[in-house]
PDB file of N, CA, C and O in Angstrom:
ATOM      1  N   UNK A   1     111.814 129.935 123.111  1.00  0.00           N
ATOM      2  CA  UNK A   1     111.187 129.706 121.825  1.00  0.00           C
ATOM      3  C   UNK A   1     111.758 128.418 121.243  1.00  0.00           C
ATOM      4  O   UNK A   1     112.950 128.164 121.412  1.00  0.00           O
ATOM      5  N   UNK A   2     111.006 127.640 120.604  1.00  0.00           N
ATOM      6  CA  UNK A   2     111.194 126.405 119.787  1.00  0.00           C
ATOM      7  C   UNK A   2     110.732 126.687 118.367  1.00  0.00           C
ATOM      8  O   UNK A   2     109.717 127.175 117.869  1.00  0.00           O
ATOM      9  N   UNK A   3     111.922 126.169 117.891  1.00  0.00           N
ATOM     10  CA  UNK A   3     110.764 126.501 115.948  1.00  0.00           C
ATOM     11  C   UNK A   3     111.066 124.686 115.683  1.00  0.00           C
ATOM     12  O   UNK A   3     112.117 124.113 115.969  1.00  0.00           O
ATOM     13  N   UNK A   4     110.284 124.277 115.296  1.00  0.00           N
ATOM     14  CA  UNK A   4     110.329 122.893 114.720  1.00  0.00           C
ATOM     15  C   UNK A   4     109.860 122.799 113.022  1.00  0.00           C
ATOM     16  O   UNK A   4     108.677 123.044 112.786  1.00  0.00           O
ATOM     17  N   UNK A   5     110.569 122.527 112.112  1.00  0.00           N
ATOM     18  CA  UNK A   5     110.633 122.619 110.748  1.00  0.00           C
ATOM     19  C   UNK A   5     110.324 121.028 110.067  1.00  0.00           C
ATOM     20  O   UNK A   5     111.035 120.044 110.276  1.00  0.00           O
ATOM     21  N   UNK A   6     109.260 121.053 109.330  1.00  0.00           N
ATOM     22  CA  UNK A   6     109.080 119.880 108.585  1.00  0.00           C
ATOM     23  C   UNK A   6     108.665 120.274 107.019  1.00  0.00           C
ATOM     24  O   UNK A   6     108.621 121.399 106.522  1.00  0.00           O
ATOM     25  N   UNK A   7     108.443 119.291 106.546  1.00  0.00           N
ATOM     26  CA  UNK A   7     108.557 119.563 105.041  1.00  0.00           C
ATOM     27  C   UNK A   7     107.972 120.444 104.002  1.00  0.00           C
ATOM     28  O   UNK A   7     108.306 120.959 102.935  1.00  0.00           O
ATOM     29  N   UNK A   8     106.326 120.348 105.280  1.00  0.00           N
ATOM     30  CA  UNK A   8     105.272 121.630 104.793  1.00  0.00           C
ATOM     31  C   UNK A   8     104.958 122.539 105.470  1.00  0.00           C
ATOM     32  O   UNK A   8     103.934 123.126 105.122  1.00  0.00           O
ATOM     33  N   UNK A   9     105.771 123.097 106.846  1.00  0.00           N
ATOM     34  CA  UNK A   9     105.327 123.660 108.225  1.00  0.00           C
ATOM     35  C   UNK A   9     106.608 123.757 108.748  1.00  0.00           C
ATOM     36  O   UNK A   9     107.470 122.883 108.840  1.00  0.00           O
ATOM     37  N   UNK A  10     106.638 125.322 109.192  1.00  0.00           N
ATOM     38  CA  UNK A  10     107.352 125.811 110.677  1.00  0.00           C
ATOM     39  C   UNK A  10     106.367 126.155 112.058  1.00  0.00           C
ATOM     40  O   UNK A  10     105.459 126.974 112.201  1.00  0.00           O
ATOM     41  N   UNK A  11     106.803 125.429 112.740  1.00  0.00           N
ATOM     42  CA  UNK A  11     105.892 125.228 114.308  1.00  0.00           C
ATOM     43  C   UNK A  11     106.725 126.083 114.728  1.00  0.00           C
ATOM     44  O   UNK A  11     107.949 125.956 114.691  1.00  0.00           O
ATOM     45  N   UNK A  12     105.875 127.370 115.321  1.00  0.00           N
ATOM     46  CA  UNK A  12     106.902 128.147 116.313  1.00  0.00           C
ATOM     47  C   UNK A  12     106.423 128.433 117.638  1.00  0.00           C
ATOM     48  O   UNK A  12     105.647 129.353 117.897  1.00  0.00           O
ATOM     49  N   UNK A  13     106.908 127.614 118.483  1.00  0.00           N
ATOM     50  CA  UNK A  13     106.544 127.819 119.796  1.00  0.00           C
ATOM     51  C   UNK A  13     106.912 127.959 120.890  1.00  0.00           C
ATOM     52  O   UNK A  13     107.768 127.230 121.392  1.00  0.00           O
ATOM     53  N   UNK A  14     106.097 129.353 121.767  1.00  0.00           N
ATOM     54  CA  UNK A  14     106.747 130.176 122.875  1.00  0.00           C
ATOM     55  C   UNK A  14     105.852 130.379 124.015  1.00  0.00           C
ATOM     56  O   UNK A  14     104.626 130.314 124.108  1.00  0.00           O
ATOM     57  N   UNK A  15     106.784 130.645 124.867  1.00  0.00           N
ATOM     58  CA  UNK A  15     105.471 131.246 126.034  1.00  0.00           C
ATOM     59  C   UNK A  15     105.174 129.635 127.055  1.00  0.00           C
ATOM     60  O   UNK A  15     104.321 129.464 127.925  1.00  0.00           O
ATOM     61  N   UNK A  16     106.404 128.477 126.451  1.00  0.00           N
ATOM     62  CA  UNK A  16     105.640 127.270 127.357  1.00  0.00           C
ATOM     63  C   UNK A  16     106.354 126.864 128.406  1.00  0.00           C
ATOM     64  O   UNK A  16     107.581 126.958 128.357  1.00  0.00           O
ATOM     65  N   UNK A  17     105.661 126.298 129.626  1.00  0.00           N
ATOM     66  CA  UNK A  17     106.002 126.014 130.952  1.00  0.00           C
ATOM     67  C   UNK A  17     106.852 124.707 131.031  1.00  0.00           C
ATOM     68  O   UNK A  17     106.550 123.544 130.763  1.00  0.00           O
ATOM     69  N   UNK A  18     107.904 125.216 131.443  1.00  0.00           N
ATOM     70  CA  UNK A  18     109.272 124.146 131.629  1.00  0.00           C
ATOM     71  C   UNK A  18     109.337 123.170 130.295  1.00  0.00           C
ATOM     72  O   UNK A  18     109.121 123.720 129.215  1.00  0.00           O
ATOM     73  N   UNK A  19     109.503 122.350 130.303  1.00  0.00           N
ATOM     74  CA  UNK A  19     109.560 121.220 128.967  1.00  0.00           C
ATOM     75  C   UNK A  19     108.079 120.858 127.880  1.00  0.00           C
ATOM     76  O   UNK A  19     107.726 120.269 126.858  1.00  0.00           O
ATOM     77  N   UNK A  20     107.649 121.643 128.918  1.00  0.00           N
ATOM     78  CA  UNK A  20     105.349 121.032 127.879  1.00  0.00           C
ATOM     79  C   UNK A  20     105.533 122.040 126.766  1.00  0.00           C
ATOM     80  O   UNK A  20     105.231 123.233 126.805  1.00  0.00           O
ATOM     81  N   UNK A  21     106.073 121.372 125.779  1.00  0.00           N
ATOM     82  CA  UNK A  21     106.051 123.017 124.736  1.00  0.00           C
ATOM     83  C   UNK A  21     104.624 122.678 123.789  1.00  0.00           C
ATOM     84  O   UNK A  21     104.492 123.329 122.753  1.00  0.00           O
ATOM     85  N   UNK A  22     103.891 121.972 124.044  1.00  0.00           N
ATOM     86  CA  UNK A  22     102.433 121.858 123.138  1.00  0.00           C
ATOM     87  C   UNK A  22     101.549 122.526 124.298  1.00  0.00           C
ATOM     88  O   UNK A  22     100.357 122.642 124.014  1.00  0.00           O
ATOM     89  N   UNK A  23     101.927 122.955 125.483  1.00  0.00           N
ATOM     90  CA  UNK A  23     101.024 123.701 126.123  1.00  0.00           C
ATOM     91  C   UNK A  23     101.922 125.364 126.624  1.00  0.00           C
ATOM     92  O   UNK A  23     102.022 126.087 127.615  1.00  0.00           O
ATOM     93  N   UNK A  24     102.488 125.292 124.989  1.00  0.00           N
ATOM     94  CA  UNK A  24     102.865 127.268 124.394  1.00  0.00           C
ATOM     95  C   UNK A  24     101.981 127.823 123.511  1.00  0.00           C
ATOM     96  O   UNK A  24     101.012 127.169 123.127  1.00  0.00           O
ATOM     97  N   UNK A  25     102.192 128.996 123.119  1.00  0.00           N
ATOM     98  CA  UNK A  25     101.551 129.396 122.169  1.00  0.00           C
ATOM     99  C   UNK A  25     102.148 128.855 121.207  1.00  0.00           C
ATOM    100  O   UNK A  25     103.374 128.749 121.176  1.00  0.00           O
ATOM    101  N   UNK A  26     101.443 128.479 120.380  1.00  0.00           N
ATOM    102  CA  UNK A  26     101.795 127.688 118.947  1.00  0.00           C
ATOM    103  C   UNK A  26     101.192 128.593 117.558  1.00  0.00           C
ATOM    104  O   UNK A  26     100.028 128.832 117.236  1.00  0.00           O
ATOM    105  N   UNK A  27     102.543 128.992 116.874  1.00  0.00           N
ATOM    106  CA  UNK A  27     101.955 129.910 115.521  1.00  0.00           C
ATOM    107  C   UNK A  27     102.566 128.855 114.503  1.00  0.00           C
ATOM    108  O   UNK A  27     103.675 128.339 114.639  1.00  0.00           O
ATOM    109  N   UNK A  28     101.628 128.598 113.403  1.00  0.00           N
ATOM    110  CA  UNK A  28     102.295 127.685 112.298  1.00  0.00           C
ATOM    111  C   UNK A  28     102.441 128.781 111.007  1.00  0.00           C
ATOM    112  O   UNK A  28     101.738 129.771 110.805  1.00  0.00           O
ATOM    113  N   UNK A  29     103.187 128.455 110.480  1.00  0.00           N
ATOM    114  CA  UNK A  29     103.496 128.980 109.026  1.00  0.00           C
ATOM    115  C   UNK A  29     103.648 127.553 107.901  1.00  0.00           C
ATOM    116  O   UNK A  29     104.489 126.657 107.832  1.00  0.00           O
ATOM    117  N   UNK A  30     102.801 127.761 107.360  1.00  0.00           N
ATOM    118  CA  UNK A  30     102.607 126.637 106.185  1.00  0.00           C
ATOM    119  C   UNK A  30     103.759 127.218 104.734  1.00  0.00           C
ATOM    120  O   UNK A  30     104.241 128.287 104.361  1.00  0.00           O
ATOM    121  N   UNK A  31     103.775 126.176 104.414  1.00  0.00           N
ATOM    122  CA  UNK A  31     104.733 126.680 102.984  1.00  0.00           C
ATOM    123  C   UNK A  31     103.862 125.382 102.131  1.00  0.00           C
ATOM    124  O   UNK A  31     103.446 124.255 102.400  1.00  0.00           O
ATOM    125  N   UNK A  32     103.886 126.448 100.780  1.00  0.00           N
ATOM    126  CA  UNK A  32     103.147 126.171  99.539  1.00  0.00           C
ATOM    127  C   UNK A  32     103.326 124.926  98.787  1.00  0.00           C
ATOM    128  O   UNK A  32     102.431 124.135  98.488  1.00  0.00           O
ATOM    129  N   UNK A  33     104.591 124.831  98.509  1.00  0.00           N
ATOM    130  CA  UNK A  33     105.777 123.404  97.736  1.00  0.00           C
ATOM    131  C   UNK A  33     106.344 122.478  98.906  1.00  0.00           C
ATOM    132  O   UNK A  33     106.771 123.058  99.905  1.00  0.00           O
ATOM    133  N   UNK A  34     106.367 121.579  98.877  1.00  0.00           N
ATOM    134  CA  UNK A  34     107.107 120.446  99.280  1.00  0.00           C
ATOM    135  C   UNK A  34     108.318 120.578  99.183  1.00  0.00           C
ATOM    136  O   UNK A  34     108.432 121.207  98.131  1.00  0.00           O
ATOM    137  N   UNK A  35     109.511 120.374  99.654  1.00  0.00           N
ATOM    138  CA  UNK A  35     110.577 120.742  99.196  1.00  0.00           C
ATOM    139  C   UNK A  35     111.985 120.531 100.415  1.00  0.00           C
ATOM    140  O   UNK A  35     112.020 121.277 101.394  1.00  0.00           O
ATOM    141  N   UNK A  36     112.610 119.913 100.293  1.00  0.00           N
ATOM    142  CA  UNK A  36     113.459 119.601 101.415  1.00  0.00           C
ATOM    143  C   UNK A  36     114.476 120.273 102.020  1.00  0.00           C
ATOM    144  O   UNK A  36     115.636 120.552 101.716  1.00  0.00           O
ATOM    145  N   UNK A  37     113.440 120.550 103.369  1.00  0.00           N
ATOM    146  CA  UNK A  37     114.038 122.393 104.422  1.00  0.00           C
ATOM    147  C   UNK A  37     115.069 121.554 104.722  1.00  0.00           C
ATOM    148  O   UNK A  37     114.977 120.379 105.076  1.00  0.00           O
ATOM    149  N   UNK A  38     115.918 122.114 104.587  1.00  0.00           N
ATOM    150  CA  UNK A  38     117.411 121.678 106.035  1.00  0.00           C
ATOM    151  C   UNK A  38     117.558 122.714 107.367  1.00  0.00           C
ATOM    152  O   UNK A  38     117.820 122.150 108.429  1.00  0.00           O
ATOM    153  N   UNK A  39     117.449 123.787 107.384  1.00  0.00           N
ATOM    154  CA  UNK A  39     117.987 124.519 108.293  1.00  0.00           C
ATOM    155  C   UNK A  39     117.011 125.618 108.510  1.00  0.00           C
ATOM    156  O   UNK A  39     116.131 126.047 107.764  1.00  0.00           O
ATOM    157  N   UNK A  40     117.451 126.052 109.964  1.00  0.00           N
ATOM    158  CA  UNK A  40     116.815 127.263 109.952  1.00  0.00           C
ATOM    159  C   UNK A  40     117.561 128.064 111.193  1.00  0.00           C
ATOM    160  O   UNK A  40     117.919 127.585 112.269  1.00  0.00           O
ATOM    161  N   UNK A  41     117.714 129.681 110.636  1.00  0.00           N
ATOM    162  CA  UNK A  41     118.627 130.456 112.152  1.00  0.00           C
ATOM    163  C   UNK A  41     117.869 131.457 112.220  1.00  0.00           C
ATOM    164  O   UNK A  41     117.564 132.115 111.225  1.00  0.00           O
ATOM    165  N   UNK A  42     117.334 131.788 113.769  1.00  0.00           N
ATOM    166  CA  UNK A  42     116.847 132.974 114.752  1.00  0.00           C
ATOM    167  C   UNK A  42     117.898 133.965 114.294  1.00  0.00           C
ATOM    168  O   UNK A  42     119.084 133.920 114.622  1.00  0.00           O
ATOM    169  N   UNK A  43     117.169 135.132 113.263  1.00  0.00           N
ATOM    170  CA  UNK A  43     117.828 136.543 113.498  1.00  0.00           C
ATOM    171  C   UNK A  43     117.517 137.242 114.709  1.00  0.00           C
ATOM    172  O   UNK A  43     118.237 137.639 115.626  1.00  0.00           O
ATOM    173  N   UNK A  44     116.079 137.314 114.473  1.00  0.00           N
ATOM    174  CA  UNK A  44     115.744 138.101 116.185  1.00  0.00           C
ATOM    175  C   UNK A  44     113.914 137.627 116.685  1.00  0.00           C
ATOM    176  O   UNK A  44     113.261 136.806 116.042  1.00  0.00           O
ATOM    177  N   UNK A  45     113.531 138.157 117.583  1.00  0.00           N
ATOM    178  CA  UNK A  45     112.013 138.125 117.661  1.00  0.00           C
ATOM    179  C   UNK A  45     111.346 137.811 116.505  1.00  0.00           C
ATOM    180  O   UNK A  45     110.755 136.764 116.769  1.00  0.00           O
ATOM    181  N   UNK A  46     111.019 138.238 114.967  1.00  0.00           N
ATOM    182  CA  UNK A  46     110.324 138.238 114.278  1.00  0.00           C
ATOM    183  C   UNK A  46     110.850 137.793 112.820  1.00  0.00           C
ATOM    184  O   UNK A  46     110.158 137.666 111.810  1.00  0.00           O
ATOM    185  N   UNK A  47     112.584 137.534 112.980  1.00  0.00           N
ATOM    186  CA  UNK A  47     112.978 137.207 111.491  1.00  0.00           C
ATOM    187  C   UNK A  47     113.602 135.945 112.263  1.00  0.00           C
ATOM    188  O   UNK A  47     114.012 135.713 113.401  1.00  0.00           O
ATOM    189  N   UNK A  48     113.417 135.030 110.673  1.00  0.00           N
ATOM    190  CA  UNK A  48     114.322 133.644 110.531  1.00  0.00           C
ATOM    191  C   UNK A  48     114.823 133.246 109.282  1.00  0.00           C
ATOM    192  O   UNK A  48     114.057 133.198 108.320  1.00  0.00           O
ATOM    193  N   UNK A  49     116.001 132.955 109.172  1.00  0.00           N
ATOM    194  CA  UNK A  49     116.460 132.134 107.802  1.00  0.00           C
ATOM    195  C   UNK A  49     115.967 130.919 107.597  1.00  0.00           C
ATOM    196  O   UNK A  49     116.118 130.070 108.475  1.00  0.00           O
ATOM    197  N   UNK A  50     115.460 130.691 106.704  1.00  0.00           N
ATOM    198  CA  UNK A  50     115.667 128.997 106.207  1.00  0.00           C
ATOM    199  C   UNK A  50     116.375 128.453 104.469  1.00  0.00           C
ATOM    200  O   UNK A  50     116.478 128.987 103.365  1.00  0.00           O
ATOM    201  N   UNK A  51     116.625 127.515 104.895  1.00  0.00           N
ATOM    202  CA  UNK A  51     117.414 127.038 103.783  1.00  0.00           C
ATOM    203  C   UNK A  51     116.567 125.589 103.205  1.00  0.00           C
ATOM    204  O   UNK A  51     115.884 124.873 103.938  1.00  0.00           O
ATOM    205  N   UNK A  52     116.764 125.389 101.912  1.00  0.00           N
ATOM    206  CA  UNK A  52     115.947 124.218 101.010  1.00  0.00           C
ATOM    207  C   UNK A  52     117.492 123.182 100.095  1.00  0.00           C
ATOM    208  O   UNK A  52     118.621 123.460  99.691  1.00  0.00           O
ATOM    209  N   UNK A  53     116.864 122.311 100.138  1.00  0.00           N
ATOM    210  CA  UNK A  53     118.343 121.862  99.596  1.00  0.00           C
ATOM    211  C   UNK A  53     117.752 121.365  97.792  1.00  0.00           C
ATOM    212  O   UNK A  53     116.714 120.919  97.303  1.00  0.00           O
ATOM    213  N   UNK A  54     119.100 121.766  97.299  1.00  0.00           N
ATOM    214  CA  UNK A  54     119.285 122.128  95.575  1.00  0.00           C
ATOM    215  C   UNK A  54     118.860 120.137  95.011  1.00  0.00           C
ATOM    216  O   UNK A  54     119.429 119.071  95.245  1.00  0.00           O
ATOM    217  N   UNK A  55     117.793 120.462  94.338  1.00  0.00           N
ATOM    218  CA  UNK A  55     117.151 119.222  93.371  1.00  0.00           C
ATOM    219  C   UNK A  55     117.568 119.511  92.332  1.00  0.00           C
ATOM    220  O   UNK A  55     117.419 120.640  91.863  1.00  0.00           O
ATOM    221  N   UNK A  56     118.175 118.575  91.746  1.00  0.00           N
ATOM    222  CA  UNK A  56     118.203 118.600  90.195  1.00  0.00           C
ATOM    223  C   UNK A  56     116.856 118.736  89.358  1.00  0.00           C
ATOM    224  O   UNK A  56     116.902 119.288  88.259  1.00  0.00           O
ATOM    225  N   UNK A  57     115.941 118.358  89.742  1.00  0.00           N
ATOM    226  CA  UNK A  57     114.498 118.273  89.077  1.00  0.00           C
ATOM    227  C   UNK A  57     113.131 119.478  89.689  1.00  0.00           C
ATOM    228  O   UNK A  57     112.031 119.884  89.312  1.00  0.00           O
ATOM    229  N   UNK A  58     113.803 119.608  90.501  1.00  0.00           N
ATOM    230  CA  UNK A  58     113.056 120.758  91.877  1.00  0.00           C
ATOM    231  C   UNK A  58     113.330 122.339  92.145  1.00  0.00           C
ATOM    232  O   UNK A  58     112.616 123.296  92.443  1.00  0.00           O
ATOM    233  N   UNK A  59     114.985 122.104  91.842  1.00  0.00           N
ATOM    234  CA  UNK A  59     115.862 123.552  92.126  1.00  0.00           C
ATOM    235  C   UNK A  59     115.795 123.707  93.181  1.00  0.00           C
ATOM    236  O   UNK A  59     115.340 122.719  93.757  1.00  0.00           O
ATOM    237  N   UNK A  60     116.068 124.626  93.895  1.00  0.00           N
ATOM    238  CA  UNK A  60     116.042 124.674  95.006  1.00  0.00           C
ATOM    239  C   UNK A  60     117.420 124.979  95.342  1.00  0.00           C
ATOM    240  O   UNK A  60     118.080 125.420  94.400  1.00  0.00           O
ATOM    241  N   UNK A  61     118.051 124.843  96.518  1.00  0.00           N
ATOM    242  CA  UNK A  61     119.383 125.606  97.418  1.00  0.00           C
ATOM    243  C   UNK A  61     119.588 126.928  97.751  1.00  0.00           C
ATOM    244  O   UNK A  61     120.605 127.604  97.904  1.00  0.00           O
ATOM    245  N   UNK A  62     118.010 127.228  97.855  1.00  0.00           N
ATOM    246  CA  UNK A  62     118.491 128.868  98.645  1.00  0.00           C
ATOM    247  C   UNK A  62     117.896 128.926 100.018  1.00  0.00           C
ATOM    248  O   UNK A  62     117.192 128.175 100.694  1.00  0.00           O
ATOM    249  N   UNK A  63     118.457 130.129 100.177  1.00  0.00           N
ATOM    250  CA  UNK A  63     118.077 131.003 101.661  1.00  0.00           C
ATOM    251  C   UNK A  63     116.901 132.330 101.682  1.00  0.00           C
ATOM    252  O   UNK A  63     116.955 133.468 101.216  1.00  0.00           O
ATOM    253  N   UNK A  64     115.659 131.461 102.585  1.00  0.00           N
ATOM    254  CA  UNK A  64     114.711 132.426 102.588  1.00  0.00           C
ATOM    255  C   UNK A  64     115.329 133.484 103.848  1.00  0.00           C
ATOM    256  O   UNK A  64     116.319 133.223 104.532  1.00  0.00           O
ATOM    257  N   UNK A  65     114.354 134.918 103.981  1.00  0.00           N
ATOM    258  CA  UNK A  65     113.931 135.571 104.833  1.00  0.00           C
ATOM    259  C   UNK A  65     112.820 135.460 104.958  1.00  0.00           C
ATOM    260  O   UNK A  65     112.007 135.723 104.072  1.00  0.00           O
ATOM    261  N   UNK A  66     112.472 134.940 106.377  1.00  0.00           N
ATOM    262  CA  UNK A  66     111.083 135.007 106.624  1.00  0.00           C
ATOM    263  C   UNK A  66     110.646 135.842 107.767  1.00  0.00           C
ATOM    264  O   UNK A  66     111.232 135.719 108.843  1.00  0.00           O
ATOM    265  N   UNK A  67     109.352 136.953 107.585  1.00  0.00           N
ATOM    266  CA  UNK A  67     108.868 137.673 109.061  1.00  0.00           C
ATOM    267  C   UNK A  67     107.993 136.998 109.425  1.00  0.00           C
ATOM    268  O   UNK A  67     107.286 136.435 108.589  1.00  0.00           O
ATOM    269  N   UNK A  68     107.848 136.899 110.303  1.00  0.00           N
ATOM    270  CA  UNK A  68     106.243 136.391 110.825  1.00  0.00           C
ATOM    271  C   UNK A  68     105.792 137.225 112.369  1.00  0.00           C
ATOM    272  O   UNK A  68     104.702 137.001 112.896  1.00  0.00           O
TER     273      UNK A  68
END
């Protein structure tokens, strides 16, 4: 599994043959706000943490749970 995290989108992708990971299954999860992800950790199959970093004007610095 690969999760790739950008500013409006987690790409999570599995199931791909040797290094071609755009020819895996690809599930996206969109997020609503803009907001600057830093991190993210594999609990198991279906949960992940992510983290947003703290704006003075934005707020922000917490830790999601996410299922998907």
């Amino acid at each position: 599994m690969l999760l790739l995290l950008t500013y409006t989108k987690l790409y999570i992708i599995r199931d791909f043959p040797k290094n071609e990971f755009w020819k895996g299954k690809i599930e996206i999860l969109k997020f609503g706000f803009i907001k600057q992800r830093e991190a993210i950790c594999v609990k198991n199959d279906h949960t992940i943490y992510m983290t947003d970093e703290h704006h003075s004007k934005l707020g922000g610095g917490n830790i999601y749970e996410i299922q998907y």
